[in-house]
XYZ file of C-alpha atoms in Angstrom:
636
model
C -47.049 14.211 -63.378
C -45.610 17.912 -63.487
C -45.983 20.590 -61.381
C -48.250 22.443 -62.891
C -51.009 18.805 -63.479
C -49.944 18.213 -59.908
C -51.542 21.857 -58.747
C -54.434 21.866 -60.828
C -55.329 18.111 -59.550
C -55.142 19.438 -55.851
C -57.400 22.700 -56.324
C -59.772 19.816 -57.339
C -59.671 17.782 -54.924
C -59.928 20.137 -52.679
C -63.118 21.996 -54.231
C -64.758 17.987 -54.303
C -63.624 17.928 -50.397
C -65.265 21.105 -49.647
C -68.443 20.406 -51.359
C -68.173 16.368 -49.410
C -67.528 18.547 -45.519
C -71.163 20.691 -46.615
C -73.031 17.028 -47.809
C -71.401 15.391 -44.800
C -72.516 17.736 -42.489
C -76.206 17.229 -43.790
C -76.109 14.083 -43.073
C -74.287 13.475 -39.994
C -76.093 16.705 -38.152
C -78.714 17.622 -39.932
C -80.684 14.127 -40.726
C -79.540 12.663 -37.601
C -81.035 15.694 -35.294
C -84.330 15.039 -37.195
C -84.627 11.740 -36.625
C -83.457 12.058 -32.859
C -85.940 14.579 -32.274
C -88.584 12.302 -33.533
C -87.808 9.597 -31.449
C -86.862 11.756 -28.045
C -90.160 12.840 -28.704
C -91.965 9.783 -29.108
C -89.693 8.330 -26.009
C -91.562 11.511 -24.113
C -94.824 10.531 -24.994
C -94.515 6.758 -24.218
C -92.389 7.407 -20.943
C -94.989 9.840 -19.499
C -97.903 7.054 -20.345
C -95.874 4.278 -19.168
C -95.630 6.346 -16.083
C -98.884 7.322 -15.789
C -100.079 3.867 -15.894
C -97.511 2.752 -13.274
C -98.859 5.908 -11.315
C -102.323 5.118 -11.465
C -101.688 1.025 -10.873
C -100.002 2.322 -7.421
C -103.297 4.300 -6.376
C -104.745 1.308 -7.238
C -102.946 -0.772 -4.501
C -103.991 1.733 -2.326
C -107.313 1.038 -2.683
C -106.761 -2.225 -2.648
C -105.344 -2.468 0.750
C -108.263 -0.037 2.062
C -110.663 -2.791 0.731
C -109.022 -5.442 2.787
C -108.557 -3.137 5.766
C -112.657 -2.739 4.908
C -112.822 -6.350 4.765
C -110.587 -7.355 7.712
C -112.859 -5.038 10.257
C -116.104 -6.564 9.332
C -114.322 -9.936 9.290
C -114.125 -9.358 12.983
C -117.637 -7.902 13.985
C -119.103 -10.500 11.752
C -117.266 -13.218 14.240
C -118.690 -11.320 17.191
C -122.021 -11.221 15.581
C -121.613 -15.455 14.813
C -121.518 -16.061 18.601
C -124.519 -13.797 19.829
C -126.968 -15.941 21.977
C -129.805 -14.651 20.750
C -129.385 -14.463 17.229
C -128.271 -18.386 17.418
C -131.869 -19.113 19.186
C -133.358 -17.916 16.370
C -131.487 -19.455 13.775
C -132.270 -22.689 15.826
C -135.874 -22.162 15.414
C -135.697 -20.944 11.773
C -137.938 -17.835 12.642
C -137.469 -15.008 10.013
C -138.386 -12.360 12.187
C -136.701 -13.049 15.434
C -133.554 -13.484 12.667
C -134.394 -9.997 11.805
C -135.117 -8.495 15.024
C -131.690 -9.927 16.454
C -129.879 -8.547 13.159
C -131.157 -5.187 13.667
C -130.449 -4.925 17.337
C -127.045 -6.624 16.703
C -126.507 -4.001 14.069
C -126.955 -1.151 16.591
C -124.615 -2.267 18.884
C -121.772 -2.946 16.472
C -120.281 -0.924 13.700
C -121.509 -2.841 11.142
C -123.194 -0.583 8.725
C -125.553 -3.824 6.848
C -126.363 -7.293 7.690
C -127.388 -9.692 5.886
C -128.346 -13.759 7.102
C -128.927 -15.893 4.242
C -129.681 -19.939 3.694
C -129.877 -22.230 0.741
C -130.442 -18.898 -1.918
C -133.272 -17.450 0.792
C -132.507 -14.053 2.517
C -133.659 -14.209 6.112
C -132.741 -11.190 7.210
C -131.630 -7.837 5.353
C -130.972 -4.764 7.619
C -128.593 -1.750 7.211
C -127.565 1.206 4.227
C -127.758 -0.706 1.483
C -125.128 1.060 -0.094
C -122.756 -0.236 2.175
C -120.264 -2.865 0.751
C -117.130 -5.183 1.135
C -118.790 -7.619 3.056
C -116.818 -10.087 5.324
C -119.004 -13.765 4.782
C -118.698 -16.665 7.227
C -120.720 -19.351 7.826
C -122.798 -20.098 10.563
C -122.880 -23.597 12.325
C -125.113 -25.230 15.051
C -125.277 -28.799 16.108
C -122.386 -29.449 12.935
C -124.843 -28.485 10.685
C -124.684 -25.352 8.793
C -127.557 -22.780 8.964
C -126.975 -19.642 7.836
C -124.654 -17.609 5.868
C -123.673 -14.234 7.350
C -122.612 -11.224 5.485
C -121.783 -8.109 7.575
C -119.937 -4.592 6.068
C -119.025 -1.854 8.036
C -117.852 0.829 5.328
C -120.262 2.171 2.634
C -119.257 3.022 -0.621
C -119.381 6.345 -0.716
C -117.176 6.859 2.284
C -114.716 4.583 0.816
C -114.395 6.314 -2.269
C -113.712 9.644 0.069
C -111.062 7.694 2.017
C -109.253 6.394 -1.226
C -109.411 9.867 -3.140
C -107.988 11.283 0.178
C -105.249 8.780 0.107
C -104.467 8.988 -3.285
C -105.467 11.885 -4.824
C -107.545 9.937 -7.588
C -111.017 9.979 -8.125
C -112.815 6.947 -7.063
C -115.971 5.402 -8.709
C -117.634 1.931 -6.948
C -120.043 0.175 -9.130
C -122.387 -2.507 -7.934
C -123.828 -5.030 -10.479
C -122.811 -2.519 -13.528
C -124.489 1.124 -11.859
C -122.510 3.278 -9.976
C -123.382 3.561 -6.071
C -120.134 6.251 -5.078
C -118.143 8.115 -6.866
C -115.713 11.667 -6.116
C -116.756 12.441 -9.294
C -120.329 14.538 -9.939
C -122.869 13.632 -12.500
C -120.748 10.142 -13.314
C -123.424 8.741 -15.124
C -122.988 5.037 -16.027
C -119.648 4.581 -17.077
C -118.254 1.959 -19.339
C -115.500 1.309 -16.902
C -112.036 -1.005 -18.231
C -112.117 -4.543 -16.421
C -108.432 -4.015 -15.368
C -106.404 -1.094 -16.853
C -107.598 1.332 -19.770
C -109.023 4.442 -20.660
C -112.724 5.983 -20.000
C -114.722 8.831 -20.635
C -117.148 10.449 -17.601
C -118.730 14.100 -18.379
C -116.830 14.219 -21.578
C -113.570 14.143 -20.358
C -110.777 11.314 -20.842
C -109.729 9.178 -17.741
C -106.930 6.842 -17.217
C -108.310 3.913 -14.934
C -107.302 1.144 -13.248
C -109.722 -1.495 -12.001
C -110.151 -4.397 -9.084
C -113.779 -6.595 -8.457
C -114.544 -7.596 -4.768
C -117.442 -9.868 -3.893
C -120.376 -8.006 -2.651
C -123.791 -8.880 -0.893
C -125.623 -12.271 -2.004
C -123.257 -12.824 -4.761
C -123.077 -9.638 -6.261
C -120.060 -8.026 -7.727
C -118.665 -4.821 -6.864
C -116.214 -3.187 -9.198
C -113.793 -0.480 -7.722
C -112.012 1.738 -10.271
C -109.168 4.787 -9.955
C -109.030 7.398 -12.298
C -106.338 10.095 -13.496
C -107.286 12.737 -16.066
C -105.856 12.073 -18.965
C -104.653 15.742 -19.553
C -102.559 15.318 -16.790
C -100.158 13.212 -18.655
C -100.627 15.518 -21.704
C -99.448 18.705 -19.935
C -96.028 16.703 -19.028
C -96.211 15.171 -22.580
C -95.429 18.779 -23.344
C -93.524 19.627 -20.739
C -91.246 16.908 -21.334
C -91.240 17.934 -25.230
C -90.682 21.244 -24.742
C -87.537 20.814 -22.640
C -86.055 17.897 -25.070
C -86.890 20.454 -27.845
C -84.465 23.349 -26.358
C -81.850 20.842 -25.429
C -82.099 19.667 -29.055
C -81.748 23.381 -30.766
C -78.859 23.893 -28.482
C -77.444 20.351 -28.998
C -77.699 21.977 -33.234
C -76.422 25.220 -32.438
C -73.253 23.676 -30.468
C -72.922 21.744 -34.296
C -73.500 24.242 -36.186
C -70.795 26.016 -34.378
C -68.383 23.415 -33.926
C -68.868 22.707 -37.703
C -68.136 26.251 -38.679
C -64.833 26.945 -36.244
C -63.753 22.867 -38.020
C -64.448 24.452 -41.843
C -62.576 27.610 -40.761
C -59.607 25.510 -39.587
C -59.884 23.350 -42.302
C -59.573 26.091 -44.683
C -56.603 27.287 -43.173
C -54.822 23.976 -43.376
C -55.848 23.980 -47.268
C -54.219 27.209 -47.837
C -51.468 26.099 -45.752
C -51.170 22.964 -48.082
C -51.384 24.853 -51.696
C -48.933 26.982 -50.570
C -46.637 24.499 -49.900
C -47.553 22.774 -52.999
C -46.588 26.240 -54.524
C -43.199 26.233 -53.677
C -42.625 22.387 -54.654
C -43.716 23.606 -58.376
C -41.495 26.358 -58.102
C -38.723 24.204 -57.060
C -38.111 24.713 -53.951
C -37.461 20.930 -52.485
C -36.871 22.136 -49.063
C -40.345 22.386 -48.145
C -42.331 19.516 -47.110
C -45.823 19.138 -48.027
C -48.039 18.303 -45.130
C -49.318 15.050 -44.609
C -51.193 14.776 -41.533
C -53.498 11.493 -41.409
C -53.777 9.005 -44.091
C -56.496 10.760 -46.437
C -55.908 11.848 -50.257
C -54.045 14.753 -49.038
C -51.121 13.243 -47.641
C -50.922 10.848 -50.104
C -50.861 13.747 -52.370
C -47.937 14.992 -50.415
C -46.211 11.945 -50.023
C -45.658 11.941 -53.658
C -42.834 14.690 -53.277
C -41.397 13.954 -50.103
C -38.217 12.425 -50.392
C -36.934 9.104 -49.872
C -34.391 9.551 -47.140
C -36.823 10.096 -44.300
C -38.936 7.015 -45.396
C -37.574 4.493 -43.566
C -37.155 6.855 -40.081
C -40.922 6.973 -41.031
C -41.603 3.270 -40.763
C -39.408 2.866 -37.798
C -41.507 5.544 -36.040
C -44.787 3.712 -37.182
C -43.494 0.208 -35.786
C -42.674 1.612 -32.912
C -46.252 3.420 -32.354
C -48.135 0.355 -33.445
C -46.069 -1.731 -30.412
C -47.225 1.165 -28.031
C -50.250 0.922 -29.276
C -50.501 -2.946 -29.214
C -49.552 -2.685 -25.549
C -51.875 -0.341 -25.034
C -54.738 -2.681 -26.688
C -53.824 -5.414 -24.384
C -53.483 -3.468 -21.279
C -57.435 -2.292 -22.305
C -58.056 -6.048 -22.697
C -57.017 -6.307 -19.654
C -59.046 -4.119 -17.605
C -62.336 -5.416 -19.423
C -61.753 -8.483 -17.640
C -62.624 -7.444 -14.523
C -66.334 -6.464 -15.949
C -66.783 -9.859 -17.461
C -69.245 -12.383 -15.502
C -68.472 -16.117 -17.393
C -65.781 -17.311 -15.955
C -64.596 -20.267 -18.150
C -64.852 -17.583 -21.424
C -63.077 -15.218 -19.221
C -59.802 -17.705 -18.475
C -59.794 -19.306 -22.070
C -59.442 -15.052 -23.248
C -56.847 -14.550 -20.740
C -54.835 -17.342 -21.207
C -54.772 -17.040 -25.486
C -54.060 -13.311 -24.927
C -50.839 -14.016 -22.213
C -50.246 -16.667 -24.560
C -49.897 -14.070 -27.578
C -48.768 -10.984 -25.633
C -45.250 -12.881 -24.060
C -45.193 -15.174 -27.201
C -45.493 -18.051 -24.929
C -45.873 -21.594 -26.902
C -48.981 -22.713 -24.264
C -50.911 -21.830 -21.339
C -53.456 -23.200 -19.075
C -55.826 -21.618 -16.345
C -57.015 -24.057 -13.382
C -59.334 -23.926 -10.517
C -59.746 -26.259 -7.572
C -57.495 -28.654 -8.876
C -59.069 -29.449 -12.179
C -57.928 -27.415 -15.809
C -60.396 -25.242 -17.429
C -58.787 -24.374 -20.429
C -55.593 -24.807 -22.145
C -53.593 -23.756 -25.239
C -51.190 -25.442 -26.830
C -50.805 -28.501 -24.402
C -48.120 -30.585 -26.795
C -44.990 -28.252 -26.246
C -45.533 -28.306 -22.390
C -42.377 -28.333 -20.629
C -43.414 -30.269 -17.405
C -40.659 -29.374 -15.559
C -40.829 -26.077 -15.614
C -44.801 -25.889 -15.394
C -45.226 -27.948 -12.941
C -42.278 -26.099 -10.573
C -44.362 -22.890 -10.936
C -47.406 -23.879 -10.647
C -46.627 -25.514 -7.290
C -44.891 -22.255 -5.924
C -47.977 -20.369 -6.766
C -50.059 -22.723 -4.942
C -47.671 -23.219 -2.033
C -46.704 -19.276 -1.762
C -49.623 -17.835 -3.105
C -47.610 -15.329 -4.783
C -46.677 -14.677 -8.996
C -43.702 -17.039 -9.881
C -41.217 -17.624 -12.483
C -39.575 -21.010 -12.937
C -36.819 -21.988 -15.558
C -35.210 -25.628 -15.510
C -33.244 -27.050 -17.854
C -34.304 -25.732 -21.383
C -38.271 -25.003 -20.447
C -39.229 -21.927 -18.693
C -42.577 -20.973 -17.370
C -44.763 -18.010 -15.542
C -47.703 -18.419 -13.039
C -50.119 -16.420 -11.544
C -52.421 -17.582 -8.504
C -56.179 -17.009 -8.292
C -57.767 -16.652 -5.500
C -61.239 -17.500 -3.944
C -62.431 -13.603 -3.562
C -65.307 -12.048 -1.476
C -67.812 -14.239 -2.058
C -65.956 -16.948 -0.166
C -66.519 -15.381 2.898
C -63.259 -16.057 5.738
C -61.698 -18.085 2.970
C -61.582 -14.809 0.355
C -57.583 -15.204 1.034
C -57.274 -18.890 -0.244
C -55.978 -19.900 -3.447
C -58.751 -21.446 -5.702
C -56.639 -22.137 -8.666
C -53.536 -20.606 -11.415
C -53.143 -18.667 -14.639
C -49.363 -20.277 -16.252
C -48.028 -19.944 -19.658
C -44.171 -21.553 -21.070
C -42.148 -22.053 -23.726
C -39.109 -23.943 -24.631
C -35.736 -22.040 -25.548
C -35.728 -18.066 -25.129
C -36.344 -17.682 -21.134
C -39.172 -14.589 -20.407
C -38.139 -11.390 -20.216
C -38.496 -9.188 -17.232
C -41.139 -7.172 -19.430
C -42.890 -10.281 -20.218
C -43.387 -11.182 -16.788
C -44.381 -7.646 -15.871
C -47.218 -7.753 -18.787
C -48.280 -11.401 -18.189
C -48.759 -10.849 -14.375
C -50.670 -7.588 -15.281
C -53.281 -9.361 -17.577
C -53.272 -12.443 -14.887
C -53.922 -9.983 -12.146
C -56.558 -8.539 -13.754
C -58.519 -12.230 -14.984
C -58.135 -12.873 -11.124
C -59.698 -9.679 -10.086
C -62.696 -10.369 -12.718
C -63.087 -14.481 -11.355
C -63.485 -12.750 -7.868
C -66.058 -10.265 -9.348
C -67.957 -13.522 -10.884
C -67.982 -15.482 -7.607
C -69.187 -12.336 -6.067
C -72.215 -11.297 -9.213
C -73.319 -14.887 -8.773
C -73.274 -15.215 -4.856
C -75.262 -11.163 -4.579
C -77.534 -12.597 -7.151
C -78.377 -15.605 -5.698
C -79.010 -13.860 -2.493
C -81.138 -11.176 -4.424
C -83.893 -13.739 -5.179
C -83.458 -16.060 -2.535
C -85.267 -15.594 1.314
C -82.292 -15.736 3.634
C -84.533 -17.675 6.758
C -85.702 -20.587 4.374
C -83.759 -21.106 1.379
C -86.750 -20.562 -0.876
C -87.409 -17.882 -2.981
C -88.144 -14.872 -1.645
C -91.270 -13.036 -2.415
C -89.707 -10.745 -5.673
C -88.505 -14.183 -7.433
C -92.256 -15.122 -6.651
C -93.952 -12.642 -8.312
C -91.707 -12.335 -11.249
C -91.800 -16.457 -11.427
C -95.825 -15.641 -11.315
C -96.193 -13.285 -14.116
C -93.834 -15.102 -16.152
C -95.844 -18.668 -15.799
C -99.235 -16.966 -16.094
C -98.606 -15.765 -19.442
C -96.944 -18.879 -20.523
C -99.615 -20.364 -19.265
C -102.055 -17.988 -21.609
C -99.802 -18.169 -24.344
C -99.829 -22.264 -24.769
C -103.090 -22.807 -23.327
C -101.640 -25.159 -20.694
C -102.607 -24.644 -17.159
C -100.953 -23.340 -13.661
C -101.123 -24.684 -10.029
C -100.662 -22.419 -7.090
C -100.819 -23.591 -3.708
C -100.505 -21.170 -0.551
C -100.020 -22.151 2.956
C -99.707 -20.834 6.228
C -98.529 -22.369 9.454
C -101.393 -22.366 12.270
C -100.824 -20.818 15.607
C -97.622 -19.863 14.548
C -97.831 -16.519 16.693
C -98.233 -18.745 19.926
C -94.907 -21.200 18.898
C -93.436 -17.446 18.719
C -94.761 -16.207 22.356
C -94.356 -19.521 23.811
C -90.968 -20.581 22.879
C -89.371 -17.548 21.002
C -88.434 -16.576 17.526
C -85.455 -19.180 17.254
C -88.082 -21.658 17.630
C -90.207 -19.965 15.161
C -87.207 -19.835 12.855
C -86.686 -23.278 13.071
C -90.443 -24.340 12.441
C -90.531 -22.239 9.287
C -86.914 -23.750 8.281
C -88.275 -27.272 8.636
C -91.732 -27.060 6.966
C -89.734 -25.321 3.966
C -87.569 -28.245 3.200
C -91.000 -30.258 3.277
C -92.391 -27.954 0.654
C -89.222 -27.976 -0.942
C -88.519 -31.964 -1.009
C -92.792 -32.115 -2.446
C -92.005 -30.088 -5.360
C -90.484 -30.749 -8.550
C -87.717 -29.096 -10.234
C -90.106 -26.791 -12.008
C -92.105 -25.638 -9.782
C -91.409 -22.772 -7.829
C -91.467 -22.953 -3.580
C -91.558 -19.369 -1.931
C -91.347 -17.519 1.200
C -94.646 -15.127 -0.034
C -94.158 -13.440 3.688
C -94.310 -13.852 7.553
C -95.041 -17.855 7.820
C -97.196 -17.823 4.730
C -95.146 -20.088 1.941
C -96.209 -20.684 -1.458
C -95.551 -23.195 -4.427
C -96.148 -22.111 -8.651
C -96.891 -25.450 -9.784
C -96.362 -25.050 -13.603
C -98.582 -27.430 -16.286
C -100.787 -28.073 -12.971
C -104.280 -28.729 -12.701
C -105.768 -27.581 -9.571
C -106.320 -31.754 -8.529
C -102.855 -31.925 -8.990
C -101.940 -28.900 -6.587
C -104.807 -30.232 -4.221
C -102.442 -33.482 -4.149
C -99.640 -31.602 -3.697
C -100.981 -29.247 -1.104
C -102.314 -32.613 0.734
C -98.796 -34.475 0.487
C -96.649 -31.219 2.295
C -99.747 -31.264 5.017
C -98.824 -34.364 5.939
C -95.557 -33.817 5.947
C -95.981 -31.305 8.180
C -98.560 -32.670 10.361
C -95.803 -35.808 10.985
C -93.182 -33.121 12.417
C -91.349 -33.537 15.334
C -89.653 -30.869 16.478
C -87.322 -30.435 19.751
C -87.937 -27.789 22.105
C -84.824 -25.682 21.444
C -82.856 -25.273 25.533
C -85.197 -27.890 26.739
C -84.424 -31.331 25.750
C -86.517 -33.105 28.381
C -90.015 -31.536 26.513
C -92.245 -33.181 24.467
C -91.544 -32.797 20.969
C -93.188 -29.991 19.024
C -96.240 -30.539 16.685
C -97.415 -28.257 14.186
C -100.047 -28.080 11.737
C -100.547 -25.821 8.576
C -103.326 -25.188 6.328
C -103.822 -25.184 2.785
C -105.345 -22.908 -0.284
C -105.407 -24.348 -3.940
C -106.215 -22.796 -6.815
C -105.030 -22.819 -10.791
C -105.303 -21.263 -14.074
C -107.779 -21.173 -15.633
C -110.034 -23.297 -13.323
C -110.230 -20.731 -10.149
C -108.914 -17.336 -12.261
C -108.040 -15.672 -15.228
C -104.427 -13.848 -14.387
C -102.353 -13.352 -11.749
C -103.677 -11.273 -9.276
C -107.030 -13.197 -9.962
C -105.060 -16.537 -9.229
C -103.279 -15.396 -5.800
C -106.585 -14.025 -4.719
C -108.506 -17.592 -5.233
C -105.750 -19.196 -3.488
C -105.526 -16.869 -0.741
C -109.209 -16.539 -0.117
C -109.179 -20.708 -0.306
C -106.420 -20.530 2.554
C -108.407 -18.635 4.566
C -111.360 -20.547 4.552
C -109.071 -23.675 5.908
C -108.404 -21.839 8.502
C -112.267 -20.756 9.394
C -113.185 -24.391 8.602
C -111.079 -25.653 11.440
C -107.401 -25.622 10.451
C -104.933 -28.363 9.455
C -106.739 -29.403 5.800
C -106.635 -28.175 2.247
C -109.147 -26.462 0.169
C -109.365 -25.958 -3.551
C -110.681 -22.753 -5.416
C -113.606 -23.160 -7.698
């Protein structure tokens, strides 16, 4: 090509490479801001409802609690009500009114705000605001037989809605039977509230809501519901928007800056270049055309540079690409200690020491038995097994050569999550080869990559030991109360999604509070210890034994029916019941004997989701306990 081809062919090349840097920067800035502001955006809008939803399901535990503190106070004046004199004469004698003139005076000198006595589907006695709600029920017994259901609330609904609004900062509406009877909002009207989470509209304006149903008076339903204005979460929608949007437009302006001061330069490095291409057409050999990178330009220039510093050039390039191989391993090296699967971990390790010192074989090994190995045939076993030993025997990195084999090893040791043994030595990383002995380089970059597989092993033992403990009750052995619930969701929608069922049993330990003040908490401890490994021994490997909190344990019993949990719930009672336990400091005392009782339930026999499902079986637990203790009863 001559000079003068060779200068036209470069002003074109480098007109097509301006026009490329404009189209490039389209597309690479431009396009991609557009699309990144669409989806920042749409991020905004779906992380302000997610949190709104998570908001507004919090309020709703709130409320949920202030039901059951509700619930738990008329629990207790409806006990003190079951064992009035008076009021059991009555009942006796089956006469309506005395029933009603005892409720009434018993409802004066309580804090029960309604009572209501009830037998075989006939009210006896109704007295009290009837808007009051959350009833505590029990049922009322005389001579074994039972003869009267009593119902007794002592918060009304419109009080309660106050209470959760004031602890929330939500508005509250409480429907009874489908009509509202309280609400913090005026002129509610009859809203067409969601069943569990969802969107409403009262007065005209959009509510986010979140929903619970309690049982009410004489089998009624009352439906309890939290509500956020919608236009809350649109203001932060905005918000949010608005500051992503400035961020963005400087985010382009930074470009669109950067891009300009990177064309400038560029442009100077062209000029730079054709003038230096100048003086090549002109003759003048002495200057050297640029050729930074590997693009069209320096291959442009490489054309016309001479010969004679070719080979300085490749000498230069092998010697960068061994830095930079050195470099690649040493990276490879500190990614070990991030990586969590130990056998993939060693068998990387050992293929890259095996590359890096050109070893002919390696091998990793912990507690005594090989886990990987490369290249086995050309093991010298001399040599090998003379290192390895030292390692094990020193616990320090060792070199051995004997005869014609030589070999490097590099201990491993037990880490953290060994507890007082973190200092023992759990295994070896070795590599060998027959003829050329390492060199001290070698050894230096073999122990490096060894030392740093040993640091990641330690950082598996401890990942798998903190995550065991993270789901895992500490007391028991069972899983805690987080592994629970996630175990829960996960089975329930299984569950939904295959149309198979799901057994839950819950259980509590009776009179455990007076094993606590009788014989202390190391006796409690050890109670709770041994009825777990009862529960634990009853269940399969499926299901799911928990610690659900205090000396309340709990079982997910998947593909269950709730006669099989009732089975299962009667087989650990048993269990329990046949306990023996020594009196921890006194081994002259009677063994210890402890009972438990039992709720049932299952999907989609007692509920429909989760919090439905714990509910049956917690509300079934409870009424073992009210019917006498030390049995099992099932949800319906």
């Amino acid at each position: 090509m001559s000079n003068t081809g060779f200068i036209g062919d470069l002003r074109d090349r480098l007109s097509s490479f301006r026009t490329r840097l404009r189209l490039f920067f389209v597309l690479i800035v431009i396009v991609p801001m557009v699309a990144v502001t669409f989806i920042v955006f749409r991020l905004i809008a779906e992380s302000e409802n997610g949190q709104a939803d998570a908001r507004v399901a919090a309020r709703q535990e709130t409320a949920i609690s202030l039901y059951y503190d509700a619930r738990g106070k008329a629990d207790r004046i409806a006990a003190r009500i079951g064992r009035d004199p008076q009021l059991a004469r009555a009942l006796r004698a089956q006469d309506h009114r005395r029933i009603e003139s005892a409720a009434r005076t018993l409802l004066q000198q309580t804090d029960a705000k309604r009572i209501v006595l009830a037998h075989d589907g006939a009210t006896w006695a109704d007295v009290g605001d009837p808007r009051a709600t959350f009833p505590a029920t029990r049922s009322l017994v005389a001579d074994g037989e039972p003869v009267a259901d009593l119902q007794v609330s002592v918060e009304d609904a419109q009080a309660y809605a106050r209470d959760v609004q004031h602890a929330t900062g939500l508005d509250t509406i409480v429907e009874r039977q489908g009509q509202p009877i309280a609400s913090t909002i005026a002129n509610v009207g009859s809203p067409d509230l969601p069943t569990h989470t969802g969107t409403t509209v009262i007065g005209g304006e959009d509510y986010r809501a979140a929903s619970f149903s309690a049982p009410g008076f004489l089998g009624e339903r009352v439906q309890v519901a939290v509500l956020e204005p919608t236009a809350t979460t649109a203001d932060d929608i905005r918000r949010g928007r608005l500051v992503a949007g400035v961020v963005l437009l400087g985010f382009f302006l930074l470009a669109l800056v950067a891009a300009i001061v990177v064309s400038r330069s560029l442009n100077r490095q062209i000029e730079g270049f054709l003038a230096a291409a100048r003086r090549l057409g002109a003759g003048d050999f002495s200057a050297q055309v640029p050729t930074r990178g590997a693009d069209q330009f320096a291959q442009l220039g490489d054309e016309f540079n001479k010969m004679s510093g070719e080979l300085q050039q490749r000498l230069d390039e092998l010697s960068a690409e061994r830095l930079r191989l050195e470099l690649s391993l040493r990276r490879i090296g500190e990614t070990f200690a991030s990586n969590l699967d130990r056998d993939a971990l060693l068998e990387i390790v050992v293929r890259t020491a095996v590359d890096a010192v050109a070893a002919q074989g390696g091998q990793a090994f912990m507690d005594g038995r090989p886990l990987t190995t490369i290249g086995a045939t050309s093991r010298p076993a001399a040599a090998a097994d003379e290192v390895e030993r030292r390692v094990l025997t020193l616990g320090e990195p060792s070199f051995a050569d004997v005869e014609d084999g030589h070999a490097l090893a590099h201990p491993l040791r037990a880490g953290p999550a060994a507890g007082p043994d973190a200092d023992a030595i759990a295994g070896a990383i070795s590599v060998w080869r027959v003829g050329r002995p390492f060199s001290h380089r070698e050894r230096e970059l073999f122990h490096y990559l060894a030392g740093q597989a040993a640091v990641s092993v330690e950082n598996v033992g401890l990942h798998e030991t903190v995550n065991r403990q993270a789901v895992t009750d500490e007391l028991t052995g069972l899983s805690n109360r987080r592994r629970f619930q996630e175990t829960m969701s996960a089975e329930v929608e299984r569950s939904k999604r295959f149309g198979t069922e799901l057994g839950l049993v819950m259980l509590d330990i009776d009179d455990f509070k007076s094993v606590n003040d009788s014989y202390g908490h190391q006796q409690g401890d050890l109670v709770l210890r041994e009825v777990a490994k009862i529960l634990r021994a009853s269940s399969r490997e499926i299901d799911e034994p928990a610690r659900y909190g205090g000396e309340e344990l709990a079982v997910v019993l998947p593909g269950t029916d709730l006669q099989g949990a009732h089975q299962l719930a009667e087989r650990v009672r048993e269990g329990v019941e046949s306990l023996r336990l020594p009196i921890l400091g006194d081994d002259d005392a009677e063994p210890l004997r402890v009972t438990a009782s039992f709720g049932a339930a299952a999907l989609p026999a007692s509920a429909e989701d989760v919090r439905g499902l714990v509910a049956a079986a917690d509300e079934a637990l409870y009424q073992a306990k009210r019917a006498g203790k030390n049995r099992t009863i099932s949800a319906r």
